[in-house]
Amino acid sequence: MISSTKFLKVVTVGIMCFVSVACMGHKKNQFKPDEGLLMAIDRNFTDAAAQYKVMMGLLPDGMFPKTFEENTLKTSLSKWWCSGFYPGTLLYIYENTKDKALLTEAERALKMLEKEQYNTNTHDLGFMMFCSFDNANRLHPREEYNDILVNSAKSLASRYTPNVECIRSWNSRNEGDDFVVIIDNMMNLELLFWAAKYTNDRSFYDIAVKHADKTMKHHFREDYSTYHVVNYDSKTGGVKVQKTHQGFSDSSAWARGQAWALYGYTLMYRETQDKKYLQQAEHIAEYILNHPNFPKDKIPYWDFDAPDIPNAYRDASAAAVMASAFLELCKYSHAASGEKYFRTAEDMLKVLSSDTYRAKPGTNGGFILEHSVGHLPAKSEVDVPLTYADYYFVEAMKRYKDFKN
């Protein structure tokens, strides 16, 4: 452990390094946004506000939206891993439209979500609490939001085991021996970095780094495709099984898993300035962009190795996550790579903004995007809207708009 004073210096130096590295790479204004897409994004946000008012009218009290199937809005309680995306999306839309009805609804949802700060039975507290309360805190800072985020980070950190050097993902019936980690967990590390900076407690930072390093070592194949699941031995930390749960096969590249990995290692570089994370993110990016099954319109099939390509389902949620990640990664990469990542995200947003993927106003249960895939092997949430697809779509649109400033 290091002292509080020394850790504060580490954080300060990290921020200075971030500014320096960002300047060494591309400046935001070196990427020229497409004026037509900027206009489309403004329309998207206006329509999204109307859509989410439709959803608000359908949503039962005390529930959070998941998807819309068979003409019915499917919902969850606050303990479901997707619960934070609803208020997070509302806040992004509010930020861009200033429609106070959305802010009021977001604050109502946040109140229902508060209790999950003490939930130690899930690894998804980043999704649940950071995507929601961090956005709320960014727009309207409140000390109570800081407290909720710190408690959430403590709950997440409680799932870390030094023997494995990872945060446990799913609870297992055989927890004495099994320690299951999924690639999705990379997305929850941002909460720990926030807590490290806010509390000046190095332990949060160390847990995030240990988890990312262990994941980088065992979750990736030589070509930088990722396994969905790694089951470690809880006593030794050794690998027992590398497999999939939501992908096509244990050896395939599940598209949203690749998206989580791309986003996760991009944020790791942002928070640590360790170039190995930038290199990892760029390797993952190149795997995606150079894959022979990556479609020309850049909306990936649900799995890069799906057996029925080109007739396989597309996954708008994977595209939305990738687009948001590319719009950050492009700022850290140099020359042609940065331009390529920026233009890839731009192309993805254009297609997601088209009638093929963006729902007609008043339809789709109020969701913005259509055609996502949740868990195809289980025949669950197939070719439907998903709350996290909307969240990362609006985040990507916000990030794209930021380049014009």
mmCIF file of C-alpha atoms in Angstrom:
data_model
loop_
_atom_site.group_PDB
_atom_site.id
_atom_site.type_symbol
_atom_site.label_atom_id
_atom_site.label_comp_id
_atom_site.label_asym_id
_atom_site.label_seq_id
_atom_site.Cartn_x
_atom_site.Cartn_y
_atom_site.Cartn_z
ATOM 1 C CA MET A 1 0.000 0.000 0.000
ATOM 2 C CA ILE A 2 1.142 3.593 -0.575
ATOM 3 C CA SER A 3 0.250 6.680 1.426
ATOM 4 C CA SER A 4 -2.673 8.934 0.529
ATOM 5 C CA THR A 5 -0.307 11.747 -0.386
ATOM 6 C CA LYS A 6 1.698 9.530 -2.715
ATOM 7 C CA PHE A 7 -1.429 8.125 -4.348
ATOM 8 C CA LEU A 8 -2.742 11.628 -4.954
ATOM 9 C CA LYS A 9 0.533 12.371 -6.727
ATOM 10 C CA VAL A 10 0.125 9.197 -8.794
ATOM 11 C CA VAL A 11 -3.362 10.264 -9.860
ATOM 12 C CA THR A 12 -2.173 13.804 -10.652
ATOM 13 C CA VAL A 13 0.725 12.503 -12.728
ATOM 14 C CA GLY A 14 -1.663 10.128 -14.497
ATOM 15 C CA ILE A 15 -3.926 13.006 -15.448
ATOM 16 C CA MET A 16 -0.949 14.997 -16.727
ATOM 17 C CA CYS A 17 0.211 11.993 -18.735
ATOM 18 C CA PHE A 18 -3.273 11.614 -20.165
ATOM 19 C CA VAL A 19 -3.239 15.198 -21.422
ATOM 20 C CA SER A 20 0.261 14.750 -22.811
ATOM 21 C CA VAL A 21 -0.520 11.482 -24.610
ATOM 22 C CA ALA A 22 -3.774 12.856 -25.984
ATOM 23 C CA CYS A 23 -1.843 15.786 -27.429
ATOM 24 C CA MET A 24 0.768 13.456 -28.900
ATOM 25 C CA GLY A 25 -1.982 11.587 -30.706
ATOM 26 C CA HIS A 26 -4.965 13.193 -32.367
ATOM 27 C CA LYS A 27 -6.659 16.292 -31.103
ATOM 28 C CA LYS A 28 -10.427 16.166 -31.231
ATOM 29 C CA ASN A 29 -10.635 18.836 -33.904
ATOM 30 C CA GLN A 30 -8.393 16.817 -36.203
ATOM 31 C CA PHE A 31 -11.358 14.536 -36.820
ATOM 32 C CA LYS A 32 -13.940 16.299 -38.949
ATOM 33 C CA PRO A 33 -17.461 15.116 -38.161
ATOM 34 C CA ASP A 34 -19.878 14.664 -41.031
ATOM 35 C CA GLU A 35 -22.417 17.500 -41.014
ATOM 36 C CA GLY A 36 -25.142 15.248 -42.334
ATOM 37 C CA LEU A 37 -24.596 12.761 -39.534
ATOM 38 C CA LEU A 38 -24.550 15.553 -36.943
ATOM 39 C CA MET A 39 -27.974 16.650 -38.186
ATOM 40 C CA ALA A 40 -29.199 13.053 -38.089
ATOM 41 C CA ILE A 41 -27.933 12.720 -34.520
ATOM 42 C CA ASP A 42 -29.863 15.805 -33.461
ATOM 43 C CA ARG A 43 -32.999 14.255 -34.960
ATOM 44 C CA ASN A 44 -32.177 10.966 -33.265
ATOM 45 C CA PHE A 45 -32.061 12.642 -29.864
ATOM 46 C CA THR A 46 -35.338 14.448 -30.484
ATOM 47 C CA ASP A 47 -36.999 11.205 -31.552
ATOM 48 C CA ALA A 48 -35.356 9.355 -28.654
ATOM 49 C CA ALA A 49 -36.983 11.755 -26.195
ATOM 50 C CA ALA A 50 -40.376 10.974 -27.715
ATOM 51 C CA GLN A 51 -39.623 7.251 -27.719
ATOM 52 C CA TYR A 52 -38.647 7.166 -24.060
ATOM 53 C CA LYS A 53 -41.850 8.996 -23.168
ATOM 54 C CA VAL A 54 -43.686 6.134 -24.876
ATOM 55 C CA MET A 55 -41.671 3.708 -22.762
ATOM 56 C CA MET A 56 -42.416 5.698 -19.615
ATOM 57 C CA GLY A 57 -46.111 5.231 -20.299
ATOM 58 C CA LEU A 58 -45.734 1.456 -20.627
ATOM 59 C CA LEU A 59 -43.405 0.881 -17.675
ATOM 60 C CA PRO A 60 -45.032 -0.589 -14.552
ATOM 61 C CA ASP A 61 -44.242 1.024 -11.192
ATOM 62 C CA GLY A 62 -41.059 -0.248 -9.608
ATOM 63 C CA MET A 63 -39.766 -1.895 -12.777
ATOM 64 C CA PHE A 64 -36.984 -1.285 -15.292
ATOM 65 C CA PRO A 65 -37.184 -1.949 -19.062
ATOM 66 C CA LYS A 66 -35.306 -4.875 -20.642
ATOM 67 C CA THR A 67 -36.720 -5.423 -24.129
ATOM 68 C CA PHE A 68 -39.908 -5.410 -26.193
ATOM 69 C CA GLU A 69 -41.131 -8.772 -27.456
ATOM 70 C CA GLU A 70 -44.477 -10.020 -28.740
ATOM 71 C CA ASN A 71 -45.877 -6.506 -28.450
ATOM 72 C CA THR A 72 -45.079 -6.455 -24.730
ATOM 73 C CA LEU A 73 -42.565 -4.439 -22.740
ATOM 74 C CA LYS A 74 -40.413 -6.903 -20.803
ATOM 75 C CA THR A 75 -39.173 -5.564 -17.476
ATOM 76 C CA SER A 76 -36.959 -6.356 -14.491
ATOM 77 C CA LEU A 77 -36.380 -5.416 -10.885
ATOM 78 C CA SER A 78 -33.478 -3.176 -9.925
ATOM 79 C CA LYS A 79 -31.199 -6.143 -9.177
ATOM 80 C CA TRP A 80 -31.067 -7.122 -12.876
ATOM 81 C CA TRP A 81 -27.748 -6.229 -14.495
ATOM 82 C CA CYS A 82 -29.362 -3.891 -17.032
ATOM 83 C CA SER A 83 -31.221 -1.682 -14.541
ATOM 84 C CA GLY A 84 -28.779 1.236 -14.750
ATOM 85 C CA PHE A 85 -29.065 1.671 -18.490
ATOM 86 C CA TYR A 86 -32.585 3.127 -18.340
ATOM 87 C CA PRO A 87 -31.755 6.143 -16.157
ATOM 88 C CA GLY A 88 -28.390 6.481 -17.912
ATOM 89 C CA THR A 89 -30.052 6.694 -21.315
ATOM 90 C CA LEU A 90 -32.646 9.156 -20.040
ATOM 91 C CA LEU A 91 -29.858 11.382 -18.723
ATOM 92 C CA TYR A 92 -27.946 11.319 -22.008
ATOM 93 C CA ILE A 93 -31.120 12.227 -23.913
ATOM 94 C CA TYR A 94 -31.960 14.956 -21.391
ATOM 95 C CA GLU A 95 -28.448 16.369 -21.714
ATOM 96 C CA ASN A 96 -28.961 16.756 -25.463
ATOM 97 C CA THR A 97 -32.609 17.865 -25.513
ATOM 98 C CA LYS A 98 -33.071 19.632 -22.133
ATOM 99 C CA ASP A 99 -36.442 17.885 -21.831
ATOM 100 C CA LYS A 100 -37.016 18.015 -18.074
ATOM 101 C CA ALA A 101 -39.605 15.249 -18.144
ATOM 102 C CA LEU A 102 -36.742 12.859 -18.878
ATOM 103 C CA LEU A 103 -34.678 14.205 -15.982
ATOM 104 C CA THR A 104 -37.620 13.754 -13.629
ATOM 105 C CA GLU A 105 -38.062 10.166 -14.784
ATOM 106 C CA ALA A 106 -34.332 9.473 -14.497
ATOM 107 C CA GLU A 107 -34.331 10.724 -10.912
ATOM 108 C CA ARG A 108 -37.322 8.511 -10.106
ATOM 109 C CA ALA A 109 -35.485 5.488 -11.511
ATOM 110 C CA LEU A 110 -32.309 6.403 -9.609
ATOM 111 C CA LYS A 111 -34.268 6.377 -6.349
ATOM 112 C CA MET A 112 -35.395 2.805 -7.080
ATOM 113 C CA LEU A 113 -31.837 1.820 -7.956
ATOM 114 C CA GLU A 114 -30.139 3.278 -4.870
ATOM 115 C CA LYS A 115 -30.376 0.127 -2.774
ATOM 116 C CA GLU A 116 -28.209 -1.820 -5.210
ATOM 117 C CA GLN A 117 -25.142 0.036 -3.916
ATOM 118 C CA TYR A 118 -24.978 -2.693 -1.257
ATOM 119 C CA ASN A 119 -25.523 -5.597 -3.635
ATOM 120 C CA THR A 120 -22.517 -7.904 -3.319
ATOM 121 C CA ASN A 121 -24.100 -10.734 -5.312
ATOM 122 C CA THR A 122 -23.312 -9.259 -8.727
ATOM 123 C CA HIS A 123 -20.255 -8.124 -10.654
ATOM 124 C CA ASP A 124 -22.361 -5.782 -12.796
ATOM 125 C CA LEU A 125 -22.337 -2.795 -10.459
ATOM 126 C CA GLY A 126 -20.472 -0.768 -13.049
ATOM 127 C CA PHE A 127 -23.279 -1.255 -15.541
ATOM 128 C CA MET A 128 -25.925 -0.747 -12.873
ATOM 129 C CA MET A 129 -24.527 2.106 -10.806
ATOM 130 C CA PHE A 130 -21.827 3.866 -12.834
ATOM 131 C CA CYS A 131 -23.800 4.182 -16.079
ATOM 132 C CA SER A 132 -26.595 5.732 -14.028
ATOM 133 C CA PHE A 133 -25.253 7.625 -11.015
ATOM 134 C CA ASP A 134 -22.044 8.827 -12.661
ATOM 135 C CA ASN A 135 -24.043 10.438 -15.447
ATOM 136 C CA ALA A 136 -26.375 11.982 -12.870
ATOM 137 C CA ASN A 137 -23.395 13.241 -10.878
ATOM 138 C CA ARG A 138 -21.741 14.623 -13.988
ATOM 139 C CA LEU A 139 -24.815 16.672 -14.861
ATOM 140 C CA HIS A 140 -25.953 17.630 -11.358
ATOM 141 C CA PRO A 141 -23.245 16.878 -8.769
ATOM 142 C CA ARG A 142 -24.532 15.757 -5.387
ATOM 143 C CA GLU A 143 -22.691 14.376 -2.409
ATOM 144 C CA GLU A 144 -25.254 11.594 -2.095
ATOM 145 C CA TYR A 145 -24.316 10.388 -5.585
ATOM 146 C CA ASN A 146 -20.663 10.241 -4.545
ATOM 147 C CA ASP A 147 -21.591 8.183 -1.488
ATOM 148 C CA ILE A 148 -23.656 5.774 -3.589
ATOM 149 C CA LEU A 149 -20.826 5.302 -6.074
ATOM 150 C CA VAL A 150 -18.267 4.685 -3.325
ATOM 151 C CA ASN A 151 -20.500 2.090 -1.678
ATOM 152 C CA SER A 152 -21.082 0.474 -5.071
ATOM 153 C CA ALA A 153 -17.334 0.254 -5.649
ATOM 154 C CA LYS A 154 -16.868 -1.332 -2.232
ATOM 155 C CA SER A 155 -19.525 -3.916 -3.066
ATOM 156 C CA LEU A 156 -17.845 -4.675 -6.388
ATOM 157 C CA ALA A 157 -14.403 -4.908 -4.774
ATOM 158 C CA SER A 158 -15.754 -7.430 -2.269
ATOM 159 C CA ARG A 159 -15.956 -9.939 -5.129
ATOM 160 C CA TYR A 160 -12.214 -9.742 -5.758
ATOM 161 C CA THR A 161 -10.081 -12.706 -4.680
ATOM 162 C CA PRO A 162 -6.275 -12.291 -4.426
ATOM 163 C CA ASN A 163 -5.691 -15.989 -5.201
ATOM 164 C CA VAL A 164 -7.236 -15.528 -8.628
ATOM 165 C CA GLU A 165 -6.442 -11.816 -9.059
ATOM 166 C CA CYS A 166 -9.904 -11.273 -10.531
ATOM 167 C CA ILE A 167 -13.378 -10.110 -9.605
ATOM 168 C CA ARG A 168 -15.780 -13.026 -9.561
ATOM 169 C CA SER A 169 -18.463 -12.707 -12.234
ATOM 170 C CA TRP A 170 -21.179 -15.303 -11.770
ATOM 171 C CA ASN A 171 -21.771 -17.031 -8.487
ATOM 172 C CA SER A 172 -21.235 -20.777 -8.798
ATOM 173 C CA ARG A 173 -22.727 -23.771 -7.019
ATOM 174 C CA ASN A 174 -19.188 -25.017 -6.579
ATOM 175 C CA GLU A 175 -17.586 -21.797 -5.331
ATOM 176 C CA GLY A 176 -15.046 -23.723 -3.294
ATOM 177 C CA ASP A 177 -13.352 -24.714 -6.545
ATOM 178 C CA ASP A 178 -14.816 -22.623 -9.372
ATOM 179 C CA PHE A 179 -14.214 -18.933 -9.996
ATOM 180 C CA VAL A 180 -16.054 -17.768 -13.117
ATOM 181 C CA VAL A 181 -14.995 -14.608 -14.945
ATOM 182 C CA ILE A 182 -16.614 -13.251 -18.115
ATOM 183 C CA ILE A 183 -15.195 -10.713 -20.551
ATOM 184 C CA ASP A 184 -18.146 -8.407 -19.794
ATOM 185 C CA ASN A 185 -16.563 -7.720 -16.409
ATOM 186 C CA MET A 186 -14.012 -5.415 -18.041
ATOM 187 C CA MET A 187 -16.815 -2.864 -18.314
ATOM 188 C CA ASN A 188 -17.268 -2.659 -14.542
ATOM 189 C CA LEU A 189 -13.693 -1.574 -13.799
ATOM 190 C CA GLU A 190 -14.434 2.077 -14.570
ATOM 191 C CA LEU A 191 -16.365 2.294 -11.287
ATOM 192 C CA LEU A 192 -13.264 1.197 -9.368
ATOM 193 C CA PHE A 193 -11.050 3.790 -11.059
ATOM 194 C CA TRP A 194 -13.565 6.499 -10.184
ATOM 195 C CA ALA A 195 -13.601 5.355 -6.555
ATOM 196 C CA ALA A 196 -9.797 5.283 -6.393
ATOM 197 C CA LYS A 197 -9.616 8.901 -7.480
ATOM 198 C CA TYR A 198 -12.497 10.089 -5.320
ATOM 199 C CA THR A 199 -11.471 8.311 -2.107
ATOM 200 C CA ASN A 200 -7.713 8.387 -2.669
ATOM 201 C CA ASP A 201 -7.737 4.645 -1.914
ATOM 202 C CA ARG A 202 -5.204 2.828 -4.052
ATOM 203 C CA SER A 203 -6.803 -0.583 -3.444
ATOM 204 C CA PHE A 204 -9.604 0.104 -5.943
ATOM 205 C CA TYR A 205 -7.048 0.959 -8.614
ATOM 206 C CA ASP A 206 -4.967 -2.123 -7.870
ATOM 207 C CA ILE A 207 -7.963 -4.459 -8.115
ATOM 208 C CA ALA A 208 -8.916 -3.046 -11.518
ATOM 209 C CA VAL A 209 -5.378 -3.445 -12.846
ATOM 210 C CA LYS A 210 -4.976 -6.974 -11.488
ATOM 211 C CA HIS A 211 -8.279 -8.025 -13.026
ATOM 212 C CA ALA A 212 -7.429 -6.492 -16.414
ATOM 213 C CA ASP A 213 -3.990 -8.100 -16.460
ATOM 214 C CA LYS A 214 -5.291 -11.567 -15.602
ATOM 215 C CA THR A 215 -8.046 -11.206 -18.194
ATOM 216 C CA MET A 216 -5.573 -10.099 -20.849
ATOM 217 C CA LYS A 217 -3.470 -13.168 -20.133
ATOM 218 C CA HIS A 218 -6.185 -15.828 -20.226
ATOM 219 C CA HIS A 219 -9.255 -14.485 -22.033
ATOM 220 C CA PHE A 220 -7.609 -13.939 -25.428
ATOM 221 C CA ARG A 221 -6.480 -16.239 -28.201
ATOM 222 C CA GLU A 222 -3.430 -15.488 -30.328
ATOM 223 C CA ASP A 223 -5.541 -13.592 -32.865
ATOM 224 C CA TYR A 224 -7.043 -11.360 -30.105
ATOM 225 C CA SER A 225 -10.475 -12.890 -30.278
ATOM 226 C CA THR A 226 -11.833 -13.421 -26.791
ATOM 227 C CA TYR A 227 -13.354 -16.275 -24.881
ATOM 228 C CA HIS A 228 -16.603 -15.297 -23.235
ATOM 229 C CA VAL A 229 -15.986 -17.277 -20.030
ATOM 230 C CA VAL A 230 -12.910 -18.410 -18.128
ATOM 231 C CA ASN A 231 -13.397 -20.662 -15.106
ATOM 232 C CA TYR A 232 -10.429 -20.423 -12.756
ATOM 233 C CA ASP A 233 -9.498 -22.650 -9.856
ATOM 234 C CA SER A 234 -10.450 -20.546 -6.859
ATOM 235 C CA LYS A 235 -7.565 -21.898 -4.776
ATOM 236 C CA THR A 236 -4.685 -21.738 -7.243
ATOM 237 C CA GLY A 237 -5.883 -19.148 -9.748
ATOM 238 C CA GLY A 238 -5.105 -21.544 -12.592
ATOM 239 C CA VAL A 239 -7.336 -21.856 -15.659
ATOM 240 C CA LYS A 240 -9.769 -24.760 -15.580
ATOM 241 C CA VAL A 241 -11.937 -24.047 -18.629
ATOM 242 C CA GLN A 242 -12.135 -21.432 -21.396
ATOM 243 C CA LYS A 243 -15.540 -21.441 -23.067
ATOM 244 C CA THR A 244 -18.605 -19.515 -24.196
ATOM 245 C CA HIS A 245 -22.032 -19.024 -22.740
ATOM 246 C CA GLN A 246 -23.744 -16.652 -25.143
ATOM 247 C CA GLY A 247 -21.620 -17.203 -28.240
ATOM 248 C CA PHE A 248 -21.860 -19.851 -30.956
ATOM 249 C CA SER A 249 -19.115 -22.139 -29.646
ATOM 250 C CA ASP A 250 -16.207 -22.274 -27.218
ATOM 251 C CA SER A 251 -13.830 -21.407 -30.068
ATOM 252 C CA SER A 252 -15.932 -18.668 -31.685
ATOM 253 C CA ALA A 253 -15.804 -14.890 -31.299
ATOM 254 C CA TRP A 254 -19.074 -13.683 -29.780
ATOM 255 C CA ALA A 255 -19.550 -10.169 -31.167
ATOM 256 C CA ARG A 256 -20.631 -8.410 -28.017
ATOM 257 C CA GLY A 257 -17.751 -10.052 -26.164
ATOM 258 C CA GLN A 258 -15.365 -8.457 -28.655
ATOM 259 C CA ALA A 259 -17.136 -5.151 -28.076
ATOM 260 C CA TRP A 260 -16.796 -5.393 -24.282
ATOM 261 C CA ALA A 261 -13.098 -6.184 -24.708
ATOM 262 C CA LEU A 262 -12.504 -3.262 -27.080
ATOM 263 C CA TYR A 263 -14.252 -0.818 -24.780
ATOM 264 C CA GLY A 264 -12.719 -2.266 -21.624
ATOM 265 C CA TYR A 265 -9.078 -2.034 -22.674
ATOM 266 C CA THR A 266 -9.614 1.417 -24.140
ATOM 267 C CA LEU A 267 -10.809 2.652 -20.752
ATOM 268 C CA MET A 268 -7.916 0.813 -19.086
ATOM 269 C CA TYR A 269 -5.505 2.907 -21.129
ATOM 270 C CA ARG A 270 -7.385 6.095 -20.324
ATOM 271 C CA GLU A 271 -7.207 5.406 -16.590
ATOM 272 C CA THR A 272 -3.630 4.081 -16.328
ATOM 273 C CA GLN A 273 -1.734 5.403 -19.376
ATOM 274 C CA ASP A 274 -0.096 1.970 -19.581
ATOM 275 C CA LYS A 275 0.635 1.419 -23.271
ATOM 276 C CA LYS A 276 0.091 -2.328 -23.037
ATOM 277 C CA TYR A 277 -3.627 -1.593 -22.683
ATOM 278 C CA LEU A 278 -3.620 0.693 -25.709
ATOM 279 C CA GLN A 279 -1.875 -2.004 -27.710
ATOM 280 C CA GLN A 280 -4.412 -4.572 -26.518
ATOM 281 C CA ALA A 281 -7.318 -2.348 -27.528
ATOM 282 C CA GLU A 282 -5.770 -1.748 -30.951
ATOM 283 C CA HIS A 283 -5.169 -5.472 -31.472
ATOM 284 C CA ILE A 284 -8.825 -6.166 -30.643
ATOM 285 C CA ALA A 285 -9.884 -3.368 -32.994
ATOM 286 C CA GLU A 286 -7.836 -4.803 -35.841
ATOM 287 C CA TYR A 287 -9.260 -8.267 -35.240
ATOM 288 C CA ILE A 288 -12.762 -6.848 -35.621
ATOM 289 C CA LEU A 289 -12.063 -4.674 -38.659
ATOM 290 C CA ASN A 290 -10.002 -7.241 -40.561
ATOM 291 C CA HIS A 291 -12.209 -10.240 -39.898
ATOM 292 C CA PRO A 292 -13.516 -11.737 -43.161
ATOM 293 C CA ASN A 293 -16.998 -11.948 -41.635
ATOM 294 C CA PHE A 294 -17.131 -8.290 -40.617
ATOM 295 C CA PRO A 295 -19.945 -6.906 -42.802
ATOM 296 C CA LYS A 296 -19.458 -4.030 -45.199
ATOM 297 C CA ASP A 297 -22.044 -1.969 -43.311
ATOM 298 C CA LYS A 298 -20.062 -2.601 -40.081
ATOM 299 C CA ILE A 299 -22.983 -3.915 -38.022
ATOM 300 C CA PRO A 300 -21.574 -7.249 -36.818
ATOM 301 C CA TYR A 301 -23.269 -10.599 -36.914
ATOM 302 C CA TRP A 302 -24.116 -11.785 -33.408
ATOM 303 C CA ASP A 303 -21.057 -14.051 -33.564
ATOM 304 C CA PHE A 304 -18.147 -13.657 -35.988
ATOM 305 C CA ASP A 305 -18.239 -17.411 -36.526
ATOM 306 C CA ALA A 306 -21.998 -17.917 -36.744
ATOM 307 C CA PRO A 307 -22.609 -20.873 -39.108
ATOM 308 C CA ASP A 308 -25.358 -19.189 -41.160
ATOM 309 C CA ILE A 309 -23.476 -16.047 -42.217
ATOM 310 C CA PRO A 310 -24.513 -14.041 -44.281
ATOM 311 C CA ASN A 311 -28.019 -14.869 -43.064
ATOM 312 C CA ALA A 312 -27.122 -14.741 -39.383
ATOM 313 C CA TYR A 313 -28.713 -12.210 -37.056
ATOM 314 C CA ARG A 314 -26.999 -8.855 -36.714
ATOM 315 C CA ASP A 315 -26.375 -7.374 -33.279
ATOM 316 C CA ALA A 316 -27.020 -3.643 -33.035
ATOM 317 C CA SER A 317 -25.973 -3.703 -29.384
ATOM 318 C CA ALA A 318 -22.468 -4.918 -30.295
ATOM 319 C CA ALA A 319 -22.231 -2.204 -32.957
ATOM 320 C CA ALA A 320 -23.302 0.501 -30.509
ATOM 321 C CA VAL A 321 -20.702 -0.559 -27.925
ATOM 322 C CA MET A 322 -17.999 -0.768 -30.608
ATOM 323 C CA ALA A 323 -18.897 2.651 -32.017
ATOM 324 C CA SER A 324 -18.627 4.264 -28.602
ATOM 325 C CA ALA A 325 -15.309 2.528 -27.943
ATOM 326 C CA PHE A 326 -13.850 3.479 -31.335
ATOM 327 C CA LEU A 327 -14.730 7.123 -30.679
ATOM 328 C CA GLU A 328 -12.518 7.057 -27.613
ATOM 329 C CA LEU A 329 -9.772 4.831 -28.980
ATOM 330 C CA CYS A 330 -9.274 7.083 -32.012
ATOM 331 C CA LYS A 331 -8.078 9.869 -29.707
ATOM 332 C CA TYR A 332 -5.230 7.761 -28.333
ATOM 333 C CA SER A 333 -4.096 6.047 -31.543
ATOM 334 C CA HIS A 334 -1.841 7.695 -34.067
ATOM 335 C CA ALA A 335 -2.204 8.751 -37.686
ATOM 336 C CA ALA A 336 -4.040 6.330 -39.953
ATOM 337 C CA SER A 337 -5.268 4.079 -37.140
ATOM 338 C CA GLY A 338 -7.015 6.903 -35.328
ATOM 339 C CA GLU A 339 -8.661 8.120 -38.521
ATOM 340 C CA LYS A 340 -9.772 4.573 -39.339
ATOM 341 C CA TYR A 341 -11.355 4.073 -35.924
ATOM 342 C CA PHE A 342 -13.129 7.420 -36.105
ATOM 343 C CA ARG A 343 -14.526 6.723 -39.577
ATOM 344 C CA THR A 344 -15.579 3.202 -38.566
ATOM 345 C CA ALA A 345 -17.622 4.608 -35.685
ATOM 346 C CA GLU A 346 -19.040 7.229 -38.022
ATOM 347 C CA ASP A 347 -20.136 4.558 -40.504
ATOM 348 C CA MET A 348 -21.688 2.495 -37.702
ATOM 349 C CA LEU A 349 -23.670 5.481 -36.444
ATOM 350 C CA LYS A 350 -24.929 6.250 -39.944
ATOM 351 C CA VAL A 351 -26.244 2.720 -40.369
ATOM 352 C CA LEU A 352 -27.720 2.566 -36.860
ATOM 353 C CA SER A 353 -29.448 5.886 -37.616
ATOM 354 C CA SER A 354 -31.052 4.453 -40.741
ATOM 355 C CA ASP A 355 -34.563 3.041 -41.021
ATOM 356 C CA THR A 356 -33.058 -0.450 -40.915
ATOM 357 C CA TYR A 357 -32.110 -0.150 -37.243
ATOM 358 C CA ARG A 358 -33.793 2.942 -35.811
ATOM 359 C CA ALA A 359 -37.383 2.279 -34.839
ATOM 360 C CA LYS A 360 -40.250 4.326 -36.210
ATOM 361 C CA PRO A 361 -41.561 6.835 -33.671
ATOM 362 C CA GLY A 362 -44.215 5.361 -31.408
ATOM 363 C CA THR A 363 -43.176 1.765 -32.069
ATOM 364 C CA ASN A 364 -40.748 -0.731 -30.555
ATOM 365 C CA GLY A 365 -42.008 -0.250 -26.996
ATOM 366 C CA GLY A 366 -40.248 3.098 -26.892
ATOM 367 C CA PHE A 367 -36.780 1.669 -27.553
ATOM 368 C CA ILE A 368 -34.616 3.542 -30.057
ATOM 369 C CA LEU A 369 -32.871 0.660 -31.831
ATOM 370 C CA GLU A 370 -34.126 -2.618 -33.249
ATOM 371 C CA HIS A 371 -32.295 -5.855 -34.107
ATOM 372 C CA SER A 372 -30.086 -6.779 -31.158
ATOM 373 C CA VAL A 373 -29.271 -10.249 -29.871
ATOM 374 C CA GLY A 374 -29.086 -11.061 -26.184
ATOM 375 C CA HIS A 375 -28.545 -14.808 -25.715
ATOM 376 C CA LEU A 376 -29.155 -16.712 -28.940
ATOM 377 C CA PRO A 377 -28.087 -20.186 -27.705
ATOM 378 C CA ALA A 378 -30.782 -19.925 -25.025
ATOM 379 C CA LYS A 379 -33.220 -18.450 -27.570
ATOM 380 C CA SER A 380 -33.558 -15.438 -25.317
ATOM 381 C CA GLU A 381 -33.878 -11.849 -26.575
ATOM 382 C CA VAL A 382 -33.188 -12.634 -30.232
ATOM 383 C CA ASP A 383 -33.617 -9.892 -32.848
ATOM 384 C CA VAL A 384 -35.199 -7.465 -30.393
ATOM 385 C CA PRO A 385 -34.459 -4.068 -28.858
ATOM 386 C CA LEU A 386 -32.242 -4.109 -25.778
ATOM 387 C CA THR A 387 -31.766 -1.438 -23.151
ATOM 388 C CA TYR A 388 -27.965 -1.502 -23.375
ATOM 389 C CA ALA A 389 -28.070 -1.113 -27.160
ATOM 390 C CA ASP A 390 -29.903 2.180 -26.652
ATOM 391 C CA TYR A 391 -27.518 3.288 -23.897
ATOM 392 C CA TYR A 392 -24.323 2.817 -25.891
ATOM 393 C CA PHE A 393 -25.954 4.245 -29.012
ATOM 394 C CA VAL A 394 -26.794 7.515 -27.259
ATOM 395 C CA GLU A 395 -23.363 7.529 -25.608
ATOM 396 C CA ALA A 396 -21.704 7.071 -29.004
ATOM 397 C CA MET A 397 -23.824 9.862 -30.489
ATOM 398 C CA LYS A 398 -22.817 12.186 -27.642
ATOM 399 C CA ARG A 399 -19.157 11.294 -28.137
ATOM 400 C CA TYR A 400 -19.434 11.967 -31.869
ATOM 401 C CA LYS A 401 -21.060 15.357 -31.277
ATOM 402 C CA ASP A 402 -18.234 16.259 -28.900
ATOM 403 C CA PHE A 403 -15.808 16.226 -31.838
ATOM 404 C CA LYS A 404 -17.439 19.300 -33.354
ATOM 405 C CA ASN A 405 -16.667 21.413 -30.292
#
